[in-house]
Amino acid sequence: MVTRVSTVGSYNSVLINLLAAQARQADAGEQVATQKNGKDLKDYAKSAEMLTGMRSLQSRLHVYSEQNQLIADKLETQNMALTQFMDAAAAVKQAIQDALASDRADTLMEDLQAQLRNGVEGMNARYAGKYLFAGGQVDTKPVTAAVMSDLTSPPGIIANYFQNDQFKPQAKLDDATTVTTGMLASDVATDFLTRLQAIQVFHEGGSGPFSGRLTDAQRTFLQGELAAWEPVRAAATLTVAKNGLMQQRVEKVRKDLIIRSDTLTGMVGDVVDADMAKAATNLQAAQMSVQASAQVFRALQESSLLNILR
């Protein structure tokens, strides 16, 4: 039995092979150009669910990373403000110590006025236009005292000089970590203003004012105040340290997020990124296949009975 080979059948067979080769060439060329194994999830049907989950987690980690950077910036501003306050508390103690050492109080009240201003400026610091230590009252200056005489005109309860509420901002660093990042002016500076008020009351009282050589009463009072200011200075230092620990914690979580994000990027890349050596080889093979199919097609055209009859 002889199998008939028709020209149409041969053309169809060669054309199908040519089109298939061109399709393989296009796919291989797309891989080389994009360096990806596909254009969308349908090209990764077997891994689509896993890819969706990994990309969703990547997006969440990215949001946390951006938020943590903002938190880090806020804590850095907070650190500068707390350090300014700590320095003011230390400077008050030093001014009292200097007055006792020299047995004179010529500039004592001016020095204390300057440190009151520095400490209050620290407590009234802002970040992104909002008061850092005001709790939820972010548009209200948390400390109203501006000069030493404010503390005694009339003598008031120290709490009245604070306008913050009791809300302490919190932040979610990642899925498992929520921290309290906010501090309140009243928690930080109550003792600071209380001790300054005591000095101002004495200065305005019968044993004052502080000017020139110290009297026995003034010396005794300042010796008591010198001892009282050490806990104030120590508490301010501790507050700075607490903020520093918070900064370290945020930085640790941020670095962990970067590691997790990089790991996910690698896992996604293992699925979607093309093997470039293999892709280049496939492209070369597909190009050769197209060329071979085209040559066969031309050869078939040249051997056509129609060409012979011409």
XYZ file of C-alpha atoms in Angstrom:
310
model
C 0.000 0.000 0.000
C 1.416 3.401 -1.005
C 0.732 6.397 1.197
C -0.204 9.451 -0.812
C 1.611 12.605 0.047
C -0.277 15.681 -0.984
C 1.248 19.138 -1.446
C -1.428 20.700 0.749
C -0.742 18.239 3.556
C 2.973 18.882 3.362
C 2.445 22.644 3.408
C 0.142 22.377 6.428
C 2.591 20.211 8.334
C 5.535 22.509 7.628
C 3.466 25.625 8.383
C 2.348 24.208 11.737
C 5.963 23.478 12.649
C 7.011 26.960 11.538
C 4.310 28.646 13.614
C 5.156 26.523 16.646
C 8.819 27.416 16.271
C 7.951 31.104 16.007
C 5.803 30.828 19.142
C 8.692 29.211 21.019
C 11.002 31.931 19.747
C 8.589 34.622 20.935
C 8.288 33.011 24.382
C 12.044 32.619 24.714
C 12.569 36.195 23.514
C 10.049 37.439 26.083
C 11.925 35.586 28.836
C 15.249 37.068 27.783
C 13.794 40.595 27.481
C 11.844 40.596 30.772
C 14.009 38.107 32.682
C 10.735 36.617 33.958
C 9.096 33.247 33.435
C 5.698 34.813 32.708
C 3.674 38.004 32.419
C 0.919 37.358 34.991
C -0.324 34.834 37.525
C -1.889 32.588 34.894
C 1.626 31.862 33.658
C 2.437 30.579 37.143
C -0.706 28.501 37.631
C 0.979 25.908 39.829
C 2.496 28.574 42.093
C -0.182 31.268 41.833
C -1.561 30.815 45.368
C 1.922 30.808 46.916
C 2.968 33.862 44.905
C -0.167 35.746 45.934
C 0.534 35.003 49.590
C 4.201 35.992 49.366
C 3.440 39.236 47.543
C 0.732 40.094 50.074
C 3.240 39.550 52.880
C 5.809 41.633 50.990
C 3.355 44.521 50.785
C 2.620 44.293 54.513
C 6.326 44.243 55.368
C 6.856 47.271 53.119
C 4.125 49.205 54.950
C 5.657 48.298 58.328
C 9.119 49.347 57.108
C 7.878 52.753 55.990
C 5.960 53.229 59.243
C 8.984 52.224 61.317
C 11.110 54.790 59.514
C 8.620 57.487 60.518
C 8.641 56.187 64.099
C 12.453 56.231 64.112
C 12.460 59.837 62.894
C 9.969 60.825 65.583
C 11.991 59.092 68.310
C 15.149 60.844 67.130
C 13.401 64.218 67.445
C 12.081 63.118 70.828
C 15.610 62.144 71.853
C 16.948 65.600 71.017
C 14.147 67.253 73.018
C 14.668 64.971 76.033
C 18.417 65.515 75.883
C 17.839 69.270 75.932
C 15.608 68.841 78.988
C 18.172 66.575 80.688
C 20.926 69.128 80.051
C 18.722 71.853 81.556
C 18.185 69.812 84.735
C 21.919 69.129 85.008
C 22.691 72.831 84.421
C 20.344 73.889 87.238
C 22.166 71.587 89.638
C 25.504 72.928 88.426
C 24.365 76.552 88.881
C 23.388 75.837 92.490
C 26.662 74.039 93.069
C 28.615 76.985 91.623
C 26.735 79.430 93.835
C 27.590 77.407 96.932
C 31.216 77.034 95.853
C 31.645 80.787 95.345
C 29.325 81.688 98.239
C 27.663 84.168 95.896
C 24.360 84.201 93.975
C 24.934 87.164 91.667
C 23.707 85.377 88.514
C 21.923 82.412 90.041
C 18.381 83.430 89.132
C 19.407 84.454 85.607
C 21.029 81.034 85.161
C 17.921 79.267 86.426
C 15.715 81.370 84.151
C 17.799 80.272 81.160
C 17.493 76.601 82.139
C 13.744 76.929 82.707
C 13.495 78.220 79.159
C 15.645 75.378 77.796
C 13.714 72.722 79.686
C 10.320 74.071 78.619
C 11.484 74.330 75.008
C 12.398 70.655 75.167
C 8.973 69.753 76.515
C 7.259 71.898 73.879
C 9.197 70.324 71.003
C 7.292 69.415 67.833
C 7.503 66.723 65.204
C 5.698 67.221 61.892
C 4.037 70.301 63.378
C 2.593 68.414 66.374
C 3.673 68.694 70.008
C 5.546 65.548 71.017
C 4.760 65.521 74.740
C 1.147 66.727 74.671
C -0.486 63.292 74.528
C -3.582 63.548 72.373
C -3.629 67.366 72.564
C -1.087 67.581 69.733
C -2.060 71.138 68.783
C -1.801 72.506 72.334
C 1.500 73.571 73.901
C 1.936 71.128 76.800
C 3.886 73.441 79.183
C 2.702 77.007 79.715
C 5.326 78.338 82.159
C 7.738 80.682 80.385
C 9.603 82.565 83.123
C 10.405 81.855 86.768
C 7.846 84.378 88.016
C 5.085 82.434 86.235
C 5.532 79.743 88.873
C 4.563 82.094 91.721
C 2.150 84.637 90.245
C 0.063 83.532 91.954
C 1.711 80.438 93.447
C -0.107 77.587 91.766
C -0.387 73.850 91.668
C 2.293 72.544 89.343
C -0.226 70.418 87.449
C -1.875 73.634 86.242
C 1.183 74.430 84.130
C 0.707 71.263 82.066
C -1.887 71.105 79.295
C -1.244 67.552 78.053
C -3.800 64.802 78.515
C -2.997 61.201 79.503
C -3.005 59.639 76.036
C 0.293 57.944 75.138
C 0.657 57.165 71.421
C 1.387 53.572 70.470
C 2.800 52.097 67.280
C 2.591 48.644 65.698
C 6.096 47.751 64.534
C 5.125 44.418 62.975
C 2.419 41.775 63.302
C 3.625 40.784 66.785
C 5.074 43.987 68.265
C 3.177 47.020 69.583
C 5.045 49.633 71.605
C 4.226 52.850 73.441
C 6.339 55.559 71.831
C 4.791 58.664 73.411
C 5.805 60.443 76.616
C 3.921 63.112 78.540
C 5.310 66.468 79.601
C 3.684 66.147 83.019
C 5.420 62.795 83.614
C 8.805 64.129 82.550
C 8.889 67.677 83.922
C 6.717 67.847 87.070
C 9.651 67.522 89.485
C 11.684 69.974 87.387
C 9.056 72.709 87.708
C 8.336 71.831 91.345
C 11.945 72.404 92.379
C 12.216 75.631 90.353
C 9.008 76.869 91.958
C 10.478 76.222 95.415
C 13.549 78.284 94.556
C 11.419 81.124 93.164
C 9.215 81.144 96.280
C 12.323 81.403 98.491
C 13.803 84.086 96.232
C 10.634 86.204 96.569
C 10.234 85.457 100.292
C 11.687 87.010 103.421
C 15.071 85.289 103.078
C 15.538 86.464 99.486
C 16.397 87.691 97.060
C 19.418 85.763 95.723
C 21.905 88.527 94.980
C 25.473 89.031 96.093
C 26.948 87.025 98.959
C 24.843 84.175 100.315
C 23.297 84.511 103.760
C 23.298 81.590 106.158
C 19.626 80.940 105.397
C 20.266 81.034 101.667
C 23.247 78.728 101.956
C 21.282 76.207 103.979
C 18.385 76.345 101.516
C 20.632 75.855 98.470
C 22.402 72.930 100.106
C 19.010 71.265 100.493
C 18.131 72.104 96.911
C 21.431 70.718 95.633
C 20.550 67.345 97.143
C 16.992 67.581 95.807
C 18.144 68.260 92.239
C 20.186 65.076 91.948
C 17.056 62.861 91.652
C 15.612 65.340 89.112
C 18.760 65.111 86.984
C 18.902 61.316 87.354
C 15.234 60.950 86.341
C 15.804 63.100 83.248
C 18.802 60.948 82.314
C 16.721 57.796 82.774
C 14.022 59.222 80.494
C 16.597 59.800 77.749
C 17.836 56.232 78.236
C 14.297 54.831 77.935
C 13.808 56.676 74.676
C 17.159 55.325 73.481
C 16.078 51.768 74.271
C 12.908 52.374 72.270
C 15.010 53.604 69.351
C 17.112 50.438 69.518
C 13.995 48.267 69.557
C 12.520 50.018 66.532
C 15.839 49.688 64.684
C 16.049 45.966 65.532
C 12.552 45.354 64.194
C 13.324 47.438 61.096
C 16.419 45.349 60.338
C 14.403 42.162 60.871
C 11.786 43.425 58.415
C 14.512 44.077 55.833
C 15.879 40.537 56.249
C 12.395 39.018 55.941
C 11.612 41.164 52.903
C 14.898 40.203 51.213
C 14.195 36.524 51.918
C 10.740 36.829 50.379
C 12.172 38.640 47.363
C 14.536 35.710 46.842
C 11.708 33.181 47.188
C 9.539 35.066 44.700
C 12.518 35.372 42.386
C 13.051 31.610 42.453
C 9.566 31.263 40.983
C 9.193 34.208 38.629
C 12.767 35.044 37.574
C 13.961 33.289 34.443
C 17.142 31.196 34.334
C 18.938 33.517 31.927
C 21.455 30.925 30.730
C 18.637 28.494 29.994
C 16.488 31.246 28.460
C 19.317 32.295 26.137
C 19.868 28.672 25.105
C 16.130 28.227 24.478
C 16.045 31.409 22.409
C 18.959 30.242 20.284
C 17.360 26.832 19.798
C 14.014 28.428 18.896
C 15.679 30.723 16.361
C 17.417 27.742 14.745
C 14.106 25.872 14.685
C 12.420 28.824 12.956
C 15.231 29.019 10.411
C 15.068 25.263 9.757
C 11.287 25.307 9.349
C 11.550 28.282 7.020
C 14.156 26.490 4.886
C 11.949 23.396 4.648
C 9.022 25.623 3.664
C 11.085 27.243 0.913
C 12.368 23.857 -0.265
C 8.818 22.589 -0.457
C 7.833 25.609 -2.493
C 10.697 25.017 -4.929
C 9.787 21.321 -5.368
C 6.165 22.076 -6.095
C 4.704 20.496 -9.290
C 3.474 23.947 -10.217
C 7.052 25.186 -10.402
C 8.022 22.186 -12.554
C 5.150 22.829 -14.979
C 6.217 26.472 -15.326
